[in-house]
XYZ file of C-alpha atoms in Angstrom:
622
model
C -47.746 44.016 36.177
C -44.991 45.017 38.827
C -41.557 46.472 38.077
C -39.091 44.399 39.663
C -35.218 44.843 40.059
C -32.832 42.920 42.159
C -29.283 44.227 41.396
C -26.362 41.554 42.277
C -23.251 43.301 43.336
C -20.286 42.712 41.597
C -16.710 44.141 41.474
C -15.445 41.376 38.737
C -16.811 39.383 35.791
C -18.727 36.937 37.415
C -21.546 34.342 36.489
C -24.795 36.119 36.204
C -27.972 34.162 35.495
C -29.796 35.398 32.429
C -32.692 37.581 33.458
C -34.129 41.010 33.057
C -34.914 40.652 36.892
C -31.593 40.043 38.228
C -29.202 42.808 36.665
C -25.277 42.721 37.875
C -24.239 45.837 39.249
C -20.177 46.880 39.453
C -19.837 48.521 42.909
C -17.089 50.938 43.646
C -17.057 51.474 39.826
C -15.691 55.118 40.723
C -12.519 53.471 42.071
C -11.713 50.696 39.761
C -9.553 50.498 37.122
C -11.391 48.453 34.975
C -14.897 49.080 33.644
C -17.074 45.204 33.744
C -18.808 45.160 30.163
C -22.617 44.669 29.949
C -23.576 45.980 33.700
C -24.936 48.827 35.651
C -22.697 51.041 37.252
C -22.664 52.531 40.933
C -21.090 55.711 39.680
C -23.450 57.007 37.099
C -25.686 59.793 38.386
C -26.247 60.552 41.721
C -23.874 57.675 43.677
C -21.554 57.454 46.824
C -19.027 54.622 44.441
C -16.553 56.409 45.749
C -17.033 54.961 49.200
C -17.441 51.541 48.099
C -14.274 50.456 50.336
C -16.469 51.822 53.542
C -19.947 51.055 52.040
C -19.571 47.495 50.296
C -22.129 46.964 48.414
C -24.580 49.987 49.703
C -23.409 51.695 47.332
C -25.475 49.908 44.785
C -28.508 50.434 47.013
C -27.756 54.261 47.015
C -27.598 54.267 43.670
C -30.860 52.383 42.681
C -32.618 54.530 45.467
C -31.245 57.726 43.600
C -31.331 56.561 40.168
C -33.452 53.365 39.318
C -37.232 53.278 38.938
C -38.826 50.131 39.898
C -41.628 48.505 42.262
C -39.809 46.534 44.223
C -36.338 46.296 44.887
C -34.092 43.820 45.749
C -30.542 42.794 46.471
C -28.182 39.910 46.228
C -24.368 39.488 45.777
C -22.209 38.109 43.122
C -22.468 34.647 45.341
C -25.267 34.883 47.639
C -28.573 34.545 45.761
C -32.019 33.918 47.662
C -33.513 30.418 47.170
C -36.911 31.467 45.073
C -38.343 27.913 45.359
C -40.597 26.705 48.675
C -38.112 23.460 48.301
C -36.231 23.201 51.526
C -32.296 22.437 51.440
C -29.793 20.874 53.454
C -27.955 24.147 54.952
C -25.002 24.533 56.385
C -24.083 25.244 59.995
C -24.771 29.100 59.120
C -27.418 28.592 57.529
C -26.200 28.841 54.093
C -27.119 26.241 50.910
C -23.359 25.520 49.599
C -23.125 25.042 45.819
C -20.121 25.234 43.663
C -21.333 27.297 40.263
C -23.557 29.278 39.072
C -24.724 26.870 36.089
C -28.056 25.559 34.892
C -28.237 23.098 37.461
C -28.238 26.255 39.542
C -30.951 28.193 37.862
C -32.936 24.968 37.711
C -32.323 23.881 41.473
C -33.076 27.302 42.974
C -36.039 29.308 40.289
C -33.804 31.731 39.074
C -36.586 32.168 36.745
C -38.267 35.677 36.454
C -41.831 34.653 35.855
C -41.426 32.492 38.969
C -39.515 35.464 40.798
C -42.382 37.920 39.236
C -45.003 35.370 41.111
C -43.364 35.026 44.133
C -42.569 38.515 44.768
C -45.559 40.266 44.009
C -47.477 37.962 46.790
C -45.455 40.551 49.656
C -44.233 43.273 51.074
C -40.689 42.147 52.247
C -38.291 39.089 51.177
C -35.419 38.647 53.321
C -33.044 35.918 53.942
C -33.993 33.336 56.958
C -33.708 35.155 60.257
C -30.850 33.256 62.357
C -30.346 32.319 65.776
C -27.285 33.260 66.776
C -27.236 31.288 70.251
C -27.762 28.535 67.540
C -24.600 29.102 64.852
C -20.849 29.024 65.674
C -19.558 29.563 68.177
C -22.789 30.748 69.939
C -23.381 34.322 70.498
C -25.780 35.222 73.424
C -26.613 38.494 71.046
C -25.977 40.487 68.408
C -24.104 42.924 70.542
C -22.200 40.077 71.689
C -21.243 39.215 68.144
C -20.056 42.791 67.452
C -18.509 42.968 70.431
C -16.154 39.548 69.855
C -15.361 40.565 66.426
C -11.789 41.133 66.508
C -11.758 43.639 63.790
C -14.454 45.505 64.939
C -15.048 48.036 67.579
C -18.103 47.851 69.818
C -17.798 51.223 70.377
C -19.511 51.828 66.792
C -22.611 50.049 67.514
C -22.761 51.567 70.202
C -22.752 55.244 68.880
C -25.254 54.303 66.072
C -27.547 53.128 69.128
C -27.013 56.938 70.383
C -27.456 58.165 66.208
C -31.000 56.174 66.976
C -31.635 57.491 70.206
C -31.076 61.315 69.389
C -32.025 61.431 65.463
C -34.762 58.259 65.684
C -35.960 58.121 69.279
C -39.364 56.340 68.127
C -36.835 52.819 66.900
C -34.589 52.806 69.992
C -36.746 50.268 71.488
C -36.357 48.069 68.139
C -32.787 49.042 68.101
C -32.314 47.445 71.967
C -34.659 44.810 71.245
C -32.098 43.978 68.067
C -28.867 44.225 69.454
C -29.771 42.862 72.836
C -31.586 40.076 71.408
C -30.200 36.533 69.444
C -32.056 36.771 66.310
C -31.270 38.773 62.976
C -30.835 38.521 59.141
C -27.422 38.700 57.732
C -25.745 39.747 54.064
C -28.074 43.066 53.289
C -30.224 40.806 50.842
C -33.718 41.319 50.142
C -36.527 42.380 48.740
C -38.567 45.253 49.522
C -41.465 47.217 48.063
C -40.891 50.490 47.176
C -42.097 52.865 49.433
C -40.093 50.590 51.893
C -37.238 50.742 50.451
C -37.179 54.532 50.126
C -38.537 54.808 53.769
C -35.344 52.584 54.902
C -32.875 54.079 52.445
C -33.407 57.225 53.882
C -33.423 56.353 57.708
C -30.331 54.127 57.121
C -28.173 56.708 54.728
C -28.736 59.548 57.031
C -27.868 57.492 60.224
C -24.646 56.140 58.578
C -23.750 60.063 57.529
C -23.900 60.925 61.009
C -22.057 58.216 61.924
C -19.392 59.244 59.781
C -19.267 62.152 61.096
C -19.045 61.554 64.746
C -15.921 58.601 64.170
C -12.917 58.800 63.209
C -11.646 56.051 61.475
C -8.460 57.312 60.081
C -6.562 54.280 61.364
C -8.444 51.627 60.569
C -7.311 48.666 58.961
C -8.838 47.177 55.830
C -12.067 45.073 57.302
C -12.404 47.788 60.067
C -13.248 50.370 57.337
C -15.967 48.464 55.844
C -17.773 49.891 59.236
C -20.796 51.714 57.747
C -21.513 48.148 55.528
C -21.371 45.870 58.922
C -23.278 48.732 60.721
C -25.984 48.493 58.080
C -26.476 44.679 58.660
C -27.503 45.382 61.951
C -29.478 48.700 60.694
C -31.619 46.610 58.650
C -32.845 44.205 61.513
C -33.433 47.316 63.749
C -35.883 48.541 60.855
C -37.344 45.382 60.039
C -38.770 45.042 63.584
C -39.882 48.381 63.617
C -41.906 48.108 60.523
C -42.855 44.566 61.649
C -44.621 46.331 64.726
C -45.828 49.615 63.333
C -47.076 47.366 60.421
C -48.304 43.942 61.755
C -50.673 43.364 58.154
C -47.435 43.318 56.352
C -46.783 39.780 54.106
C -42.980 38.846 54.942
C -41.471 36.052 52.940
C -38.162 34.314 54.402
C -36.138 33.213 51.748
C -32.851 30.283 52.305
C -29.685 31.933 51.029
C -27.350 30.163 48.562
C -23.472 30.491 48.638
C -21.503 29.708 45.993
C -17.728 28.595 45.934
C -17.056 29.697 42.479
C -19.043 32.384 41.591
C -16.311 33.446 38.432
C -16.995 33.109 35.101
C -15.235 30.840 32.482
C -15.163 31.622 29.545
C -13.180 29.545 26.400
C -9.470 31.237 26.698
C -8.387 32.561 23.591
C -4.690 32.938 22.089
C -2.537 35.149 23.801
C -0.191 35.463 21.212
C -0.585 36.401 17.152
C 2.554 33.630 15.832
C 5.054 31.498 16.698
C 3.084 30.164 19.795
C 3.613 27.005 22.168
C 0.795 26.200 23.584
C 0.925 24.396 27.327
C -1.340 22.655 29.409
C -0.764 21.571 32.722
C -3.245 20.468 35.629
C -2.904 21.515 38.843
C -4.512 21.427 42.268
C -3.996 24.018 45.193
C -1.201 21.196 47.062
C 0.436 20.556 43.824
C 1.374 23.988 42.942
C 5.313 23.614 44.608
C 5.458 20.732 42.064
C 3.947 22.742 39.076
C 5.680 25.560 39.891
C 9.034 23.346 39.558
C 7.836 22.213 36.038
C 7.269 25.300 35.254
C 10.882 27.036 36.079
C 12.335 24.328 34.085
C 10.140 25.153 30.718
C 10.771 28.790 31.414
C 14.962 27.923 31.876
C 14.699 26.163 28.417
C 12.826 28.398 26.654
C 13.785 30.171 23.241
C 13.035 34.229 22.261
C 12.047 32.603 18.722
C 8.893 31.213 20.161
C 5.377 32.581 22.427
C 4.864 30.219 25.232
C 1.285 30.391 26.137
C 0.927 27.887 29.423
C -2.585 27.209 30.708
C -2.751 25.948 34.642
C -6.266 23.896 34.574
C -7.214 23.882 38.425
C -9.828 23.023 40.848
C -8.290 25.325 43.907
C -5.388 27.138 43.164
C -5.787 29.883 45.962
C -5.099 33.522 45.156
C -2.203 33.727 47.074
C -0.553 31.028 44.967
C -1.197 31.958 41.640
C 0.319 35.230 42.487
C 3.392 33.695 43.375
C 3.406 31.455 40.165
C 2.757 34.817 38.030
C 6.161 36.365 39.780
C 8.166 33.476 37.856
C 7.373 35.073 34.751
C 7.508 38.789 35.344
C 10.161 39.700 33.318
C 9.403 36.979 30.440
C 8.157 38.724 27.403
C 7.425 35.760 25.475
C 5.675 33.625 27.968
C 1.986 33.830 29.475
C 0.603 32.285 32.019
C -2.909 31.677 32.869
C -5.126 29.948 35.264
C -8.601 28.344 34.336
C -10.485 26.232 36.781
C -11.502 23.368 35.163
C -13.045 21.078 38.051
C -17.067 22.418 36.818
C -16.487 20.655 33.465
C -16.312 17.726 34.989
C -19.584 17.942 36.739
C -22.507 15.088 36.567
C -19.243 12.619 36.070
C -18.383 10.102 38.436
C -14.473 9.731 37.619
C -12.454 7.948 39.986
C -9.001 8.954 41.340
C -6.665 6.055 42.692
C -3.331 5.915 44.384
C -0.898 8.981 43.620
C -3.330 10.173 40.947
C -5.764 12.634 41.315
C -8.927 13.836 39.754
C -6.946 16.348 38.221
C -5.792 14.045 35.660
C -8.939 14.020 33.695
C -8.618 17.507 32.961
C -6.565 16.768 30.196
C -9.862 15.742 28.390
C -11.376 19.351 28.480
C -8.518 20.805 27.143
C -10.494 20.950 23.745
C -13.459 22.791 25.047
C -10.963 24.905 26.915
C -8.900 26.185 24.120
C -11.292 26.482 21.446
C -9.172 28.303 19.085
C -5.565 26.088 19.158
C -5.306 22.828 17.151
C -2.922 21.848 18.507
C -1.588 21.820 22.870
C 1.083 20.032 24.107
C -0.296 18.773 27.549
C 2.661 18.236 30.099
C 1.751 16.344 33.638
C 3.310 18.147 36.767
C 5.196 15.864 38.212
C 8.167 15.915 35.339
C 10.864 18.839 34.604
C 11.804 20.149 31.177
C 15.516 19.715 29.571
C 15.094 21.043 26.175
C 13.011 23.641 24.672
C 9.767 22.151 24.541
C 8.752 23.933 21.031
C 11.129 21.389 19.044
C 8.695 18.633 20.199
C 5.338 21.324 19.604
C 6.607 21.701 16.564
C 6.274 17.899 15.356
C 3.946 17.448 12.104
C 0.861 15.399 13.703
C -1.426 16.470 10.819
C -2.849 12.629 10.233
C -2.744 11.744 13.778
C -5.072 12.021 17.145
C -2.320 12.711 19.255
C 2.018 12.414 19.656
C 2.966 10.582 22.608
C 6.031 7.894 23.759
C 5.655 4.369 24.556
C 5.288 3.198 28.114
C 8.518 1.257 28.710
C 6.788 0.557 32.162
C 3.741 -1.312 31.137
C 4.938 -2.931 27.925
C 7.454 -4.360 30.774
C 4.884 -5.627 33.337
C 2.577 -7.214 30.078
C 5.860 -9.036 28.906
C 6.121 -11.013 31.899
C 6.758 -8.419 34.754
C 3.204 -8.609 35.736
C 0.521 -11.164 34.810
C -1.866 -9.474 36.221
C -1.015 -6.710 33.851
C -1.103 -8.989 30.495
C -4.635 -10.105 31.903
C -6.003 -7.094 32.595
C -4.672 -5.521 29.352
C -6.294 -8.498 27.083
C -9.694 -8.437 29.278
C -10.122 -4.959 30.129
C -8.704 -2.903 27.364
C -8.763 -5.116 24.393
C -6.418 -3.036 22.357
C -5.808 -4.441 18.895
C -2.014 -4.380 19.883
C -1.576 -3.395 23.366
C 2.430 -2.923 22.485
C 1.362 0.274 21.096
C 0.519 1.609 24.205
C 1.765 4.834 25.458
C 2.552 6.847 28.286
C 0.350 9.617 28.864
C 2.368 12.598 30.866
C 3.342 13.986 27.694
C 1.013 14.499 24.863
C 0.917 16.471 21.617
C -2.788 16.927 21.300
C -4.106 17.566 17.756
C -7.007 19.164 19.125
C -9.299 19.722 15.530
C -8.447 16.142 14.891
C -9.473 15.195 18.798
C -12.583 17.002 18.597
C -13.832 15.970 15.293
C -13.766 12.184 16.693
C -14.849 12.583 19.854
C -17.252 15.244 21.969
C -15.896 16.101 25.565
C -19.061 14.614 26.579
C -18.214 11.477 25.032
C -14.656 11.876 26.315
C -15.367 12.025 29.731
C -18.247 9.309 29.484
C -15.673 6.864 28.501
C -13.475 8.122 31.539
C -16.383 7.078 34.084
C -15.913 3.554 33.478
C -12.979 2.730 35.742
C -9.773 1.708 34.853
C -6.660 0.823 36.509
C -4.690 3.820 34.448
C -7.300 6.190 34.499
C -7.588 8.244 31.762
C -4.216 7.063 30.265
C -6.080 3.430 29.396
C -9.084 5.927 27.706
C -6.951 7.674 25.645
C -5.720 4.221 24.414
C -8.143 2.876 23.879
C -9.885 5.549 21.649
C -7.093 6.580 20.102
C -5.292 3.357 19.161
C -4.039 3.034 15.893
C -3.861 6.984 15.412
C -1.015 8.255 17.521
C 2.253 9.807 16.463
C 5.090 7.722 18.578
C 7.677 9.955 19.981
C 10.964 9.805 20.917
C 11.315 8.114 24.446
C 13.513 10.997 25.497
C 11.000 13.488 25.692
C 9.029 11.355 28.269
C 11.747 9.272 30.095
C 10.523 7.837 33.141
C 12.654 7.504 36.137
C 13.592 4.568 37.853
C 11.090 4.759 41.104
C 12.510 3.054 44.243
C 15.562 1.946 41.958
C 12.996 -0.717 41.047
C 11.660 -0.224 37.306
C 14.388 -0.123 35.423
C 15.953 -3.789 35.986
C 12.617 -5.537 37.201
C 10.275 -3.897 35.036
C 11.634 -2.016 31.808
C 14.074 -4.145 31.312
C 11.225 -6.989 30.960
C 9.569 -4.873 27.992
C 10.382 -5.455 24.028
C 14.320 -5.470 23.404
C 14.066 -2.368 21.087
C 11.561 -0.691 23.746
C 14.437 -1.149 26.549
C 17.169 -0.175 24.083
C 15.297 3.006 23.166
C 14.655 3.613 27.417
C 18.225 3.066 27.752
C 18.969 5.584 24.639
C 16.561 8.247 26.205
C 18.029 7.841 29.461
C 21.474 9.241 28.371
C 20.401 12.230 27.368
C 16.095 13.025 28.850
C 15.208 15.757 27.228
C 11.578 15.644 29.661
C 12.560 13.644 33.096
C 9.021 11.800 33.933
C 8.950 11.448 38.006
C 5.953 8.780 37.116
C 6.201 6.622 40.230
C 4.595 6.460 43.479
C 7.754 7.828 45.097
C 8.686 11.645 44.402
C 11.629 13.726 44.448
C 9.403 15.407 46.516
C 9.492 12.309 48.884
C 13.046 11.660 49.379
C 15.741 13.423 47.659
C 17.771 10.394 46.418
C 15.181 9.029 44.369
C 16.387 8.315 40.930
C 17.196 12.220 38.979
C 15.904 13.411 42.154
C 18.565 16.482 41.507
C 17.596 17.303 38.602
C 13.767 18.451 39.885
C 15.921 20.350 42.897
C 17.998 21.812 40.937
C 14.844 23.728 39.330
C 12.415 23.752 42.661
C 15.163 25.647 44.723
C 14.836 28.509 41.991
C 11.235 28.847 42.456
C 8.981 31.104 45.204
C 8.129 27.284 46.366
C 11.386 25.601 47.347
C 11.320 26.527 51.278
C 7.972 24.681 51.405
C 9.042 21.981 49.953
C 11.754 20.833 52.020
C 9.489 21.719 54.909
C 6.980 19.231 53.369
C 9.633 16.734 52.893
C 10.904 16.065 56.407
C 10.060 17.136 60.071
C 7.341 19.488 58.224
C 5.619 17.251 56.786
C 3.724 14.920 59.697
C 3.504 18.208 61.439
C 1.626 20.541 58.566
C -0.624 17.429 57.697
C -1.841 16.655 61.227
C -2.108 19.947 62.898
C -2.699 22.534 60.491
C -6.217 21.064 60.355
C -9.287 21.511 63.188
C -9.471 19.040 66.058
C -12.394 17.152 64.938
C -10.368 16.265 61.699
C -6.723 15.367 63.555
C -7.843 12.169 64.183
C -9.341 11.233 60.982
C -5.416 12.333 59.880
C -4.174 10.359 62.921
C -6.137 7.300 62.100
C -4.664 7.536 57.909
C -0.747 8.204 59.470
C -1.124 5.090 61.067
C -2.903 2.636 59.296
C -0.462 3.276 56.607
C 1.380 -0.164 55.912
C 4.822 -0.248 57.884
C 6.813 -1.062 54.255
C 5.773 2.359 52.775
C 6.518 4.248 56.019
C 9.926 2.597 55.816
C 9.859 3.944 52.582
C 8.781 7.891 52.907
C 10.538 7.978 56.352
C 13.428 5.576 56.598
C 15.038 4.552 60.009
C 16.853 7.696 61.761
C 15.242 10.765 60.052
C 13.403 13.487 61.975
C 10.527 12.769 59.976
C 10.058 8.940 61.258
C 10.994 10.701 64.945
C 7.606 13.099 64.018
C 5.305 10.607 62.805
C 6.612 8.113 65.966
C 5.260 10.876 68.358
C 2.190 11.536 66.421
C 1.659 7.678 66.637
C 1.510 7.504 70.224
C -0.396 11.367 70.818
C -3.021 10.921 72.320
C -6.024 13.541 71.046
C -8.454 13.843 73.702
């Protein structure tokens, strides 16, 4: 029985399938300051970790040529595995399966199973990843020379001295090497699967023709993807030795294997408490376009804090990009007593069909996971986005909902439109939700979640199976629903909604139960949590109702620049023409079929950003 190792390269904790095949690797272990738990390391024994930043991840194939014993072995990356199964997927234009996560779906969908691995393997020599055509893939190479040659961050001049390496070290593969370069077909990634006398045979050919290589360039200056030479070198070393062997060996069994890509290779795991006592725990949800908003409601929990109390918020996100949670982590820097973390939620919701309508995205149902999430708190205070925070937010955390579900306000806004504002409202709340008392219901941007009570009721499962069914209040009209009869009503002021389009207040709130108004009213003197509910934002137009009270916090965070860009001129502009030309006019066609009262709305009469959407109106995108 053959001895089979594929290592997948890793420099963070990532999703591994479970196998005693497939074993993560850390590359450039040497130069990290953090040691992954539970994987191999490229800097034990004989290793080159140390040039991980030139090398990528050969220096995990140096290491299991110097140090690991095996029959075969192979190579993937933290988010490029082969496709093990003869089932044939839709690919992308490179070639590439897309998937989001690594899960069992995964494992299932593409036999990350050893004893199918073991089978398939042990039937040949080499596994490698489908050989592409580059005259075939964007944006059309004639060769692979011609590829290295248009890579901006690349020199041509280094293929072209590892073609003289060849020539004076390796004369017998120049012809391979020309037919390679000069040629349109190739392998990419440094994946696959080799027995071992191939793999030492190629280790050693490669290695010593990249050594030379270092030593005839200088590469002093450099910038950071131009120093990750020797790995992009390799790529092309690889398909020079492949068609050697190939001819020198025509009895050889080659397998060609589909390559899978995944989006979110990262693991998530439960989060834990960050702090020992006197903690606040804060949820918010997030995606990557949202994150000026967030970042507003953040600054204003952060200006209202207290040193008595440990604020631990939680950003649940589908997107967030690097680049932006480092900005949001600035706003706490010097905040001893506050955390803040990011977990991307959007996997948990996988398998569901939940629906997003209007101004409210699928982000909204995140709230649900929050139990899973947080394992360890009984208790979360979830806080939409789109609100800012007056008062310290642990007098409210700190409310006793022992007996209940959850602690939430009534919805002054729909106890209005059921009490005559809207018909339709009273019907669908009688029909659809068929609430015992549908005057108990409540507005969900603020919640105190008593999360052992929340998941002793219900499973997340069960949670977000309820969600699928669709309502006109999304989750809001789930949670109650299932939670009727078992919520904690809060004071009005620490969810006061403002009065959208100076409409609500007199034509809807005012419609609701006297004491509901009268409480609105009482809230509205003195918010402690401002609720920008509405379809119209602050964001939008900067007299909308309280509009300076969210700019009064955004201008104070890394975000407020892009936000007034967004508002005005910016706005038409970074929608339509930040994207590709085959989506403009799917963004032209939206701009304009938008109904003339709502333009009139976001961009009134006389501002540069009606003048902008005018000309974008009448472009014409050939």
């Amino acid at each position: 029985m053959s001895n089979i190792k594929i290592l997948i390269s890793c420099h963070k904790d990532f999703d591994i399938p479970k196998s005693e095949i497939m074993l993560p690797i850390q590359v450039g272990a040497a130069i990290s300051k953090k040691r992954i738990d539970n994987m191999l390391y490229d800097d034990d024994g004989q290793n080159i970790s140390s040039k991980n930043l030139m090398y990528c991840e050969l220096t995990a194939q140096y290491w299991a040529w110097k140090n690991l014993d095996s029959d075969y072995y192979g190579f993937c990356h933290y988010r490029r595995y082969f496709n093990f199964l003869d089932v044939i997927y839709k690919d992308d234009e490179w070639g590439n399966i897309i998937e989001d996560y690594i899960d069992e779906d995964a494992i299932q969908l593409y036999g990350f199973n050893d004893a199918l691995i073991k089978n398939l393997v042990e039937k040949y020599d080499i596994i490698t990843t489908n050989r592409k055509d580059l005259r075939k893939l964007p944006p059309r190479f004639k060769s692979i020379y011609d590829q290295y040659e248009k890579a901006c961050l690349l020199e041509i001049k280094d293929l072209e001295c590892v073609m003289e390496i060849i020539n004076d070290k390796y004369p017998e593969y120049i012809e391979a090497a020309k037919q390679h370069c000069f040629g349109h077909t190739t392998s990419f990634c440094n994946m696959y699967i080799l027995k071992k006398d191939i793999f030492f045979s190629y280790c050693e050919w490669m290695f010593d023709i990249l050594s030379e290589f270092e030593k005839r360039t200088d590469m002093s200056r450099y910038g950071q993807e131009a120093l990750r030479t020797p790995g992009h070198l390799s790529e092309r070393l690889f398909g020079i030795f492949y068609l050697q062997l190939i001819k020198d060996n025509p009895r050889l069994k080659v397998k060609e294997l589909q390559c899978v890509l995944f989006e979110f290779p990262e693991k998530q795991e439960p989060l834990l408490p960050v702090f020992d006592d006197n903690q606040v725990v804060v949820a918010l949800a997030a995606n990557d376009n949202f994150v000026p908003i967030a970042a507003t409601c953040i600054q204003s929990i952060i200006e209202n804090s207290s040193k008595k109390y440990n604020y631990d918020i939680v950003m649940l996100e589908s997107d967030i990009t690097t680049y932006n949670k480092n900005l949001l982590l600035t706003m706490i820097e010097n905040q001893d007593n506050i955390s803040l973390r990011f977990f991307n939620a959007a996997r948990l919701l996988k398998g569901y069909n939940l629906q997003a309508n209007a101004h409210i995205s699928v982000e909204t149902y995140f709230r649900f996971l929050i139990q899973s999430i947080l394992p360890k708190c009984d208790k979360v205070l979830y806080l939409d986005c789109d609100l800012v925070v007056k008062s310290d937010i642990a007098e409210l955390y700190n409310s006793d909902i022992e007996n209940y579900l959850l602690g939430a306000a009534y919805d002054p806004d729909f106890l209005g439109q059921i009490n005559g504002a809207d018909l339709s409202t009273k019907k669908y709340s009688k029909e659809v939700l068929k609430m015992k008392d549908s005057y108990q219901y409540f507005q969900a941007g603020v919640l105190l979640f008593n999360i052992k009570a929340m998941r002793s009721k219900f499973t997340l499962e069960q949670w977000l199976k309820f969600a699928t069914k669709k309502y006109k209040y999304n989750d809001q009209d789930v949670l109650n629903i299932y939670c009727e009869g078992q919520v904690k009503y809060i004071d009005m002021a620490w969810n006061m909604l403002s009065d959208c389009n100076r409409y609500r207040v007199n034509f809807v709130i005012k419609a609701a139960p006297y004491h509901i108004y009268q409480d609105y009213l009482k809230a509205r003197n003195n918010p402690k949590i401002i609720h920008y509910a509405g379809f119209l934002k602050p964001w939008h137009r900067p007299d909308e109702d309280l509009a300076f009270e969210f700019w009064n916090y955004a201008k104070r965070t890394p975000f407020y620049e892009l936000l007034l860009f967004r508002m005005n001129e910016g706005a038409a502009w970074h929608v339509a023409y930040n994207l590709d030309r085959g989506n403009r006019h799917r963004v032209f066609r939206r701009l304009t079929s938008v109904p003339r009262k709502i333009v009139d709305i976001v961009f009134p009469k006389g501002t540069k950003g009606r003048a902008v959407l005018k000309k974008i109106y009448y472009l014409r995108i050939k």
